[in-house]
Coordinates of C-alpha atoms in Angstrom, one line a residue:
X25 CA 38.6 -59.7 -39.5
X26 CA 37.6 -62.6 -37.9
X27 CA 33.9 -62.9 -36.9
X28 CA 34.9 -62.7 -33.2
X29 CA 36.7 -59.7 -33.5
X30 CA 34.3 -58.0 -35.8
X31 CA 31.4 -58.5 -33.0
X32 CA 33.8 -57.2 -30.4
X33 CA 34.7 -53.9 -32.1
X34 CA 30.9 -53.4 -33.2
X35 CA 29.8 -54.0 -29.8
X36 CA 32.3 -51.6 -28.4
X37 CA 32.0 -48.8 -30.7
X38 CA 28.1 -48.9 -30.5
X39 CA 28.5 -48.5 -26.4
X40 CA 31.0 -46.0 -26.7
X41 CA 29.2 -43.9 -29.3
X42 CA 26.1 -43.7 -26.8
X43 CA 28.0 -42.5 -23.9
X44 CA 28.2 -38.7 -23.0
X45 CA 30.5 -36.4 -25.0
X46 CA 33.7 -35.1 -24.4
X47 CA 35.7 -37.1 -27.2
X48 CA 35.9 -36.3 -30.8
X49 CA 34.4 -39.7 -32.1
X50 CA 34.6 -43.3 -32.3
X51 CA 36.3 -45.0 -35.4
X52 CA 36.8 -48.4 -36.1
X53 CA 39.7 -50.0 -38.3
X54 CA 41.5 -46.8 -38.1
X55 CA 45.1 -46.0 -38.7
X56 CA 47.3 -44.1 -36.1
X57 CA 50.4 -42.4 -37.8
X58 CA 50.2 -45.7 -40.2
X59 CA 49.7 -48.3 -37.4
X60 CA 46.4 -50.1 -37.4
X61 CA 43.9 -50.0 -34.5
X62 CA 40.9 -52.1 -34.4
X63 CA 38.9 -49.0 -32.5
X64 CA 40.0 -45.6 -31.5
X65 CA 38.5 -42.9 -29.2
X66 CA 39.5 -39.8 -30.5
X67 CA 40.2 -36.3 -28.8
X68 CA 37.9 -33.5 -29.7
X69 CA 39.3 -31.6 -32.7
X70 CA 41.2 -34.6 -34.1
X71 CA 41.3 -34.4 -37.7
X72 CA 43.0 -36.9 -40.1
X73 CA 46.1 -36.1 -42.4
X74 CA 45.9 -36.4 -46.1
X75 CA 46.3 -40.0 -46.2
X76 CA 43.4 -40.5 -43.8
X77 CA 45.8 -41.4 -40.9
X78 CA 45.3 -39.7 -37.3
X79 CA 48.1 -38.6 -35.0
X80 CA 48.7 -41.1 -32.4
X81 CA 48.4 -38.6 -29.6
X82 CA 45.0 -37.8 -30.9
X83 CA 43.8 -41.1 -29.3
X84 CA 42.1 -40.9 -26.1
X85 CA 41.6 -45.0 -26.0
X86 CA 42.8 -47.5 -28.5
X87 CA 41.1 -51.0 -28.2
X88 CA 42.7 -53.8 -30.0
X89 CA 41.4 -57.6 -30.5
X90 CA 43.8 -60.5 -30.5
X91 CA 45.3 -62.0 -32.5
X92 CA 46.9 -58.5 -33.2
X93 CA 50.3 -58.1 -35.2
X94 CA 52.9 -57.8 -32.7
X95 CA 50.8 -56.6 -29.7
X96 CA 53.9 -55.9 -27.4
X97 CA 55.2 -53.4 -30.1
X98 CA 51.7 -51.9 -30.4
X99 CA 51.6 -51.6 -26.6
X100 CA 55.0 -49.5 -26.4
X101 CA 53.9 -47.5 -29.6
X102 CA 50.6 -46.2 -27.9
X103 CA 52.5 -45.5 -24.4
X104 CA 55.4 -43.5 -26.4
X105 CA 52.3 -41.4 -27.8
X106 CA 50.9 -40.8 -24.5
X107 CA 47.6 -42.7 -25.2
X108 CA 46.1 -42.6 -21.9
X109 CA 44.0 -46.0 -22.2
X110 CA 45.1 -49.2 -24.3
X111 CA 42.5 -51.9 -24.2
X112 CA 43.8 -55.4 -25.5
X113 CA 40.7 -57.6 -25.9
X114 CA 41.6 -61.6 -26.1
X115 CA 38.5 -63.8 -26.9
X116 CA 40.5 -66.9 -26.8
X117 CA 41.0 -66.4 -22.9
X118 CA 38.0 -64.3 -22.5
X119 CA 39.6 -61.4 -20.8
X120 CA 40.3 -57.7 -21.5
X121 CA 43.6 -56.1 -20.4
X122 CA 43.2 -52.2 -19.6
X123 CA 46.5 -50.5 -19.9
X124 CA 46.7 -47.1 -18.2
X125 CA 49.2 -44.6 -17.1
X126 CA 51.6 -44.5 -20.2
X127 CA 55.2 -44.1 -19.4
X128 CA 56.9 -43.3 -22.8
X129 CA 59.8 -45.8 -23.8
X130 CA 58.6 -48.3 -21.2
X131 CA 54.8 -49.1 -21.8
X132 CA 52.1 -48.6 -19.2
X133 CA 52.8 -48.6 -15.5
X134 CA 49.4 -50.4 -14.8
X135 CA 47.4 -53.1 -16.5
X136 CA 44.0 -54.6 -15.2
X137 CA 42.8 -57.9 -16.3
X138 CA 38.9 -58.0 -16.8
X139 CA 37.2 -61.3 -17.4
X140 CA 34.3 -61.2 -20.2
X141 CA 31.1 -60.5 -18.1
X142 CA 32.5 -58.0 -16.2
X143 CA 32.3 -54.3 -16.9
X144 CA 35.3 -52.2 -18.0
X145 CA 35.7 -49.0 -16.3
X146 CA 37.6 -46.4 -18.6
X147 CA 38.8 -43.3 -16.7
X148 CA 39.1 -40.6 -18.9
X149 CA 39.7 -37.3 -17.1
X150 CA 36.7 -36.4 -15.1
X151 CA 34.6 -38.8 -16.7
X152 CA 34.8 -42.7 -16.7
X153 CA 33.3 -44.6 -19.7
X154 CA 31.7 -48.0 -19.3
X155 CA 32.0 -51.1 -21.5
X156 CA 29.8 -54.1 -20.7
X157 CA 31.6 -57.4 -21.9
X158 CA 29.1 -59.7 -21.3
X159 CA 28.1 -60.3 -25.1
X160 CA 31.8 -60.4 -26.2
X161 CA 32.2 -63.6 -28.1
X162 CA 35.0 -66.2 -27.0
X163 CA 36.9 -68.2 -29.5
X164 CA 39.7 -70.8 -29.4
X165 CA 43.1 -69.2 -28.7
X166 CA 45.4 -68.4 -31.6
X167 CA 48.8 -70.2 -31.1
X168 CA 51.5 -67.4 -30.1
X169 CA 48.9 -64.8 -29.1
X170 CA 49.1 -63.0 -25.7
X171 CA 47.5 -60.1 -24.2
X172 CA 50.1 -57.5 -24.3

């Protein structure tokens, strides 16, 4: 994992772990039904299968950092599984895109682009988690990458 990606995932994980409960854990570099995810906020009671993978439906939020393999496919995969929030962080553009309101088969109904330096508000049921992006590093864009 490139340095900028690693730093973003580490910072986001540390922030999420410090916020009040209501989730089953925050895992980095995890697989949801065999699909890679940089960071996952799990629902309470989520347990891995014998291969160490989690069900995609056990995720409350997935965060990926570009460049990520085929972000459009991952976008649809997470929406089809009903993952409430899918966050795509693009250190090349210095922006995060928060996808919400999954519509299985079509992706997400809403997408909000938030430039680095602004807080990400992540509504999860009756609570809202906050990720500060001011320390997220930027890097030159990777040809062909685009926020999904």
